[in-house]
PDB file of C-alpha atoms in Angstrom:
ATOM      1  CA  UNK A   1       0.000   0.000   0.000  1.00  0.00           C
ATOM      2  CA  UNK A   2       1.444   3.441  -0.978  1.00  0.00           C
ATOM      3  CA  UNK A   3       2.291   5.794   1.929  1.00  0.00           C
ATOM      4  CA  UNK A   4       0.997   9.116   0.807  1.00  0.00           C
ATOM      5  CA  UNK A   5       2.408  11.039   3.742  1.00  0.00           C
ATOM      6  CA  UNK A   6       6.045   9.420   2.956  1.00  0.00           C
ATOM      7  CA  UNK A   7       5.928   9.857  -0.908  1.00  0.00           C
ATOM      8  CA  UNK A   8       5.221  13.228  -0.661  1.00  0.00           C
ATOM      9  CA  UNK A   9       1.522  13.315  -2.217  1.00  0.00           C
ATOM     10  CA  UNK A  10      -0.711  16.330  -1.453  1.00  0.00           C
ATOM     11  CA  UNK A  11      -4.120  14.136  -2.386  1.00  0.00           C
ATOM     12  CA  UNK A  12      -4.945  10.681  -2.733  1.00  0.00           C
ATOM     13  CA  UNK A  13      -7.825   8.384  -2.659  1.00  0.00           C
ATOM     14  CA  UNK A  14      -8.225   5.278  -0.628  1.00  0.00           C
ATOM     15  CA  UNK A  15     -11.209   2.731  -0.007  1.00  0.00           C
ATOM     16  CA  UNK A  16     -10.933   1.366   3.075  1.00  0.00           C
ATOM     17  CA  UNK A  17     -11.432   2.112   6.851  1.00  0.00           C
ATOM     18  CA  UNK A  18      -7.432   2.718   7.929  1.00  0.00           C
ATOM     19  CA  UNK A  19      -6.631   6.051   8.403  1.00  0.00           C
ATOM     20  CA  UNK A  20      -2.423   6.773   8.407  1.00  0.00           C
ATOM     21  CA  UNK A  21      -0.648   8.776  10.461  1.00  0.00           C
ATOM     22  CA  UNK A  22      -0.768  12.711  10.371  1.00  0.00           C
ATOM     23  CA  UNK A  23      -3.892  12.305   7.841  1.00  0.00           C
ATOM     24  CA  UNK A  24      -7.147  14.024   7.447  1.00  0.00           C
ATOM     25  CA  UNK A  25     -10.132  11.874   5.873  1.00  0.00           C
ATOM     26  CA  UNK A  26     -12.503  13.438   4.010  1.00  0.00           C
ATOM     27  CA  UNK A  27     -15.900  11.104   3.179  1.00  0.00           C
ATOM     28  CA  UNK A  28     -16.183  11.155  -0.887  1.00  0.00           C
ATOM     29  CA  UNK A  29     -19.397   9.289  -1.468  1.00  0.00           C
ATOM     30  CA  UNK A  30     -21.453   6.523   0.066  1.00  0.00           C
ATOM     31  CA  UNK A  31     -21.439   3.306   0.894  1.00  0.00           C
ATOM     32  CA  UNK A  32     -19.765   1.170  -1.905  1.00  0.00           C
ATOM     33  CA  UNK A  33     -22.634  -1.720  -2.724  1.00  0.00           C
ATOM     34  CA  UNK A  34     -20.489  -5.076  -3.838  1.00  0.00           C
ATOM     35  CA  UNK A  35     -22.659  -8.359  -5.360  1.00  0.00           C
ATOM     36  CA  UNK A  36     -21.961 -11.896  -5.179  1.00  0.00           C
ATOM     37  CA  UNK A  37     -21.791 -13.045  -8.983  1.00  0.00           C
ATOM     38  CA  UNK A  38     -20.606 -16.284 -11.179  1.00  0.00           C
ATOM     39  CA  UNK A  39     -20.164 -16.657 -13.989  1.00  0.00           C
ATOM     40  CA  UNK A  40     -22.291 -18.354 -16.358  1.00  0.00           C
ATOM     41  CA  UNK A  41     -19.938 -21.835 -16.829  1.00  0.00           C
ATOM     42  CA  UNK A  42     -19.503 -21.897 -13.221  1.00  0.00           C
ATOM     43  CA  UNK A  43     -23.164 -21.774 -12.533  1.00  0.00           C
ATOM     44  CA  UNK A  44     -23.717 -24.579 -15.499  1.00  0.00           C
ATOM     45  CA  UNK A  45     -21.097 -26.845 -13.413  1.00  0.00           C
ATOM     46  CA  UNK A  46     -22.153 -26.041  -9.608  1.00  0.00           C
ATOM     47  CA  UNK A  47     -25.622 -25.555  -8.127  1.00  0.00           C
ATOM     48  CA  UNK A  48     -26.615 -21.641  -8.244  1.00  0.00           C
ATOM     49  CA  UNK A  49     -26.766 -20.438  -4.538  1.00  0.00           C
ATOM     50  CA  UNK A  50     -29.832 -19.153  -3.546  1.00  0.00           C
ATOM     51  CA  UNK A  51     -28.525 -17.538  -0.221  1.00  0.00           C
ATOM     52  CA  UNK A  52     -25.412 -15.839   0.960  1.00  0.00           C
ATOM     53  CA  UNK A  53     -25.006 -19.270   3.741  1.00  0.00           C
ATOM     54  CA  UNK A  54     -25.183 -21.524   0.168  1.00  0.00           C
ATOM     55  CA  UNK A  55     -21.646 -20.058  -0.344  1.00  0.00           C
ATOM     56  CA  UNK A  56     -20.157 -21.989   2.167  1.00  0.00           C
ATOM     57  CA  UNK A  57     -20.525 -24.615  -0.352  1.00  0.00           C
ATOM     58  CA  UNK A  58     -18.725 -22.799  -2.862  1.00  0.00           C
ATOM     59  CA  UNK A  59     -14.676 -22.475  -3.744  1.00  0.00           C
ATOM     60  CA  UNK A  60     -14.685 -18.542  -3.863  1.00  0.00           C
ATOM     61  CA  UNK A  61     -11.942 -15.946  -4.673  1.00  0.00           C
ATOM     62  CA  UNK A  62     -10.983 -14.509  -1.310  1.00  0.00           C
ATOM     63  CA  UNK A  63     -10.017 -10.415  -1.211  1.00  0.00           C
ATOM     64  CA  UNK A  64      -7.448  -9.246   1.266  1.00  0.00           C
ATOM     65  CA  UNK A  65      -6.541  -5.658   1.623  1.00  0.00           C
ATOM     66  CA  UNK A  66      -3.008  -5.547   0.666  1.00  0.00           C
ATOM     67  CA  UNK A  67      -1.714  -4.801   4.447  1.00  0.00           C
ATOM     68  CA  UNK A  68      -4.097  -7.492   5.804  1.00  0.00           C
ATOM     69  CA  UNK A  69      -3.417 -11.046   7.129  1.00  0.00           C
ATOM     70  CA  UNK A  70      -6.564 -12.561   6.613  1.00  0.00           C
ATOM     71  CA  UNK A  71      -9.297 -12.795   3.824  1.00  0.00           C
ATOM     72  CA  UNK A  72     -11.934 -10.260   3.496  1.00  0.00           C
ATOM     73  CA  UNK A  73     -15.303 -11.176   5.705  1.00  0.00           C
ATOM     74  CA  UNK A  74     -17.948 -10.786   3.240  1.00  0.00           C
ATOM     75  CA  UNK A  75     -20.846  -8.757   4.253  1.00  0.00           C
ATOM     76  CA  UNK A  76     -24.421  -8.937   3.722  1.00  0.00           C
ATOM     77  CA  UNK A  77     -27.295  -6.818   4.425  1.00  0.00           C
ATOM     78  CA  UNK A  78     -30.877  -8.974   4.818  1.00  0.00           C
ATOM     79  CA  UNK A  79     -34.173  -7.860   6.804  1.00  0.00           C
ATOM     80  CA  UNK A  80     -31.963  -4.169   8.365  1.00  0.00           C
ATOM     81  CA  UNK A  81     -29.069  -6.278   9.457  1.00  0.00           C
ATOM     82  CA  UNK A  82     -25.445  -6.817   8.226  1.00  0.00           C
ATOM     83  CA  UNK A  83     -23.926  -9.955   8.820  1.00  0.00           C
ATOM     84  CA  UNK A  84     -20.714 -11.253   7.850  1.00  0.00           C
ATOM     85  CA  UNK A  85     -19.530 -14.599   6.551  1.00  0.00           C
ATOM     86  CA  UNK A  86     -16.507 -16.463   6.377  1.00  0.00           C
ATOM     87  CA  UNK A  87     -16.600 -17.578   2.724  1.00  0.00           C
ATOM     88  CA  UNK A  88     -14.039 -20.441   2.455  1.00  0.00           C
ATOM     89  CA  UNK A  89     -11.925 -20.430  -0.791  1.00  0.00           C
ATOM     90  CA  UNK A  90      -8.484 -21.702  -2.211  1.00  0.00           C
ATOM     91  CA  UNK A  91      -7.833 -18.349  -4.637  1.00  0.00           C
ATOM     92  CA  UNK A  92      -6.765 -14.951  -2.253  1.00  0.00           C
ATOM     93  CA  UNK A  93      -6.234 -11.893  -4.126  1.00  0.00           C
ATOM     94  CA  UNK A  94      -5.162  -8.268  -3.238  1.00  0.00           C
ATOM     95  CA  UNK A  95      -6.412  -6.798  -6.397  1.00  0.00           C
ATOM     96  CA  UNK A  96      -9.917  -6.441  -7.462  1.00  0.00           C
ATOM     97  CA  UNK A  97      -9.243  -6.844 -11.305  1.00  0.00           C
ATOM     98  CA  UNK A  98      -7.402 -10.113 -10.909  1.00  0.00           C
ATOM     99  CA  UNK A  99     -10.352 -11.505  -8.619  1.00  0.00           C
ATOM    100  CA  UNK A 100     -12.203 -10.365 -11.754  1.00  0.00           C
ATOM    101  CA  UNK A 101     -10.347 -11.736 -14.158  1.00  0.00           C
ATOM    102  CA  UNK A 102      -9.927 -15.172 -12.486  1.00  0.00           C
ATOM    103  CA  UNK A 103     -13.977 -15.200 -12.237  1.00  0.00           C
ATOM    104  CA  UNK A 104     -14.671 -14.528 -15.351  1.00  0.00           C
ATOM    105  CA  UNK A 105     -11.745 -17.040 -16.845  1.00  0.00           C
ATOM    106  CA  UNK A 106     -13.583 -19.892 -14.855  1.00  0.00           C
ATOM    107  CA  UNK A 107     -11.723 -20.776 -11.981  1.00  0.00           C
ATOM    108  CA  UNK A 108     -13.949 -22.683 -10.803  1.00  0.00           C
ATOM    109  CA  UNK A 109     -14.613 -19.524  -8.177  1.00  0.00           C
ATOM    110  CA  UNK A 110     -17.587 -17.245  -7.196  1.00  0.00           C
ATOM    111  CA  UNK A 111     -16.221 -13.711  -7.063  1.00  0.00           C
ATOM    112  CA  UNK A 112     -17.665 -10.767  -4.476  1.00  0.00           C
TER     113      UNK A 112
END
């Protein structure tokens, strides 16, 4: 993870909840909304889940924030409550384009 304060930036942009050292956060938008999706071989091959506990089942692509140890709960919202999930999966990425990628090439993953 770049260190702004260290690199000498004036600005930059970070999702996340971690704020560094001798920096001021500034709330840019919303909440960012994320879906479970397959894709459409994976679904052909493995039975569609119809509920966020049917992923359990499932071989998913794992996120980690690049400074994190572990994977990523993910988080779902159902009848006004959040609750998290730990999705069990053999693929951990720190990048959100090769989670992507690796769902949509068919790695036999669900992607969040």
């Amino acid at each position: 993870m770049e260190d702004f304060i260290q690199n000498g930036f004036d600005v930059g942009i970070r999702i996340g909840e971690v704020i560094e050292k001798d920096m001021v956060a500034v709330k840019l938008s919303g909440e960012l909304r994320q879906i479970a999706v397959a894709s459409p071989r994976y679904l052909v091959k493995y039975t569609k889940p119809n509920q966020p506990k049917d992923l359990l089942e499932h071989n998913c692509i794992l996120w980690r924030w690049p400074e994190a140890i572990h994977p990523y709960k993910w988080e779902f919202y159902a009848n006004g409550l959040w609750f998290a999930i730990n999705i069990n999966g053999s693929f951990i990425v720190n990048d959100r384009n090769a989670a992507l990628k690796a769902a949509l090439g068919y790695r036999n993953r669900v992607l969040c």
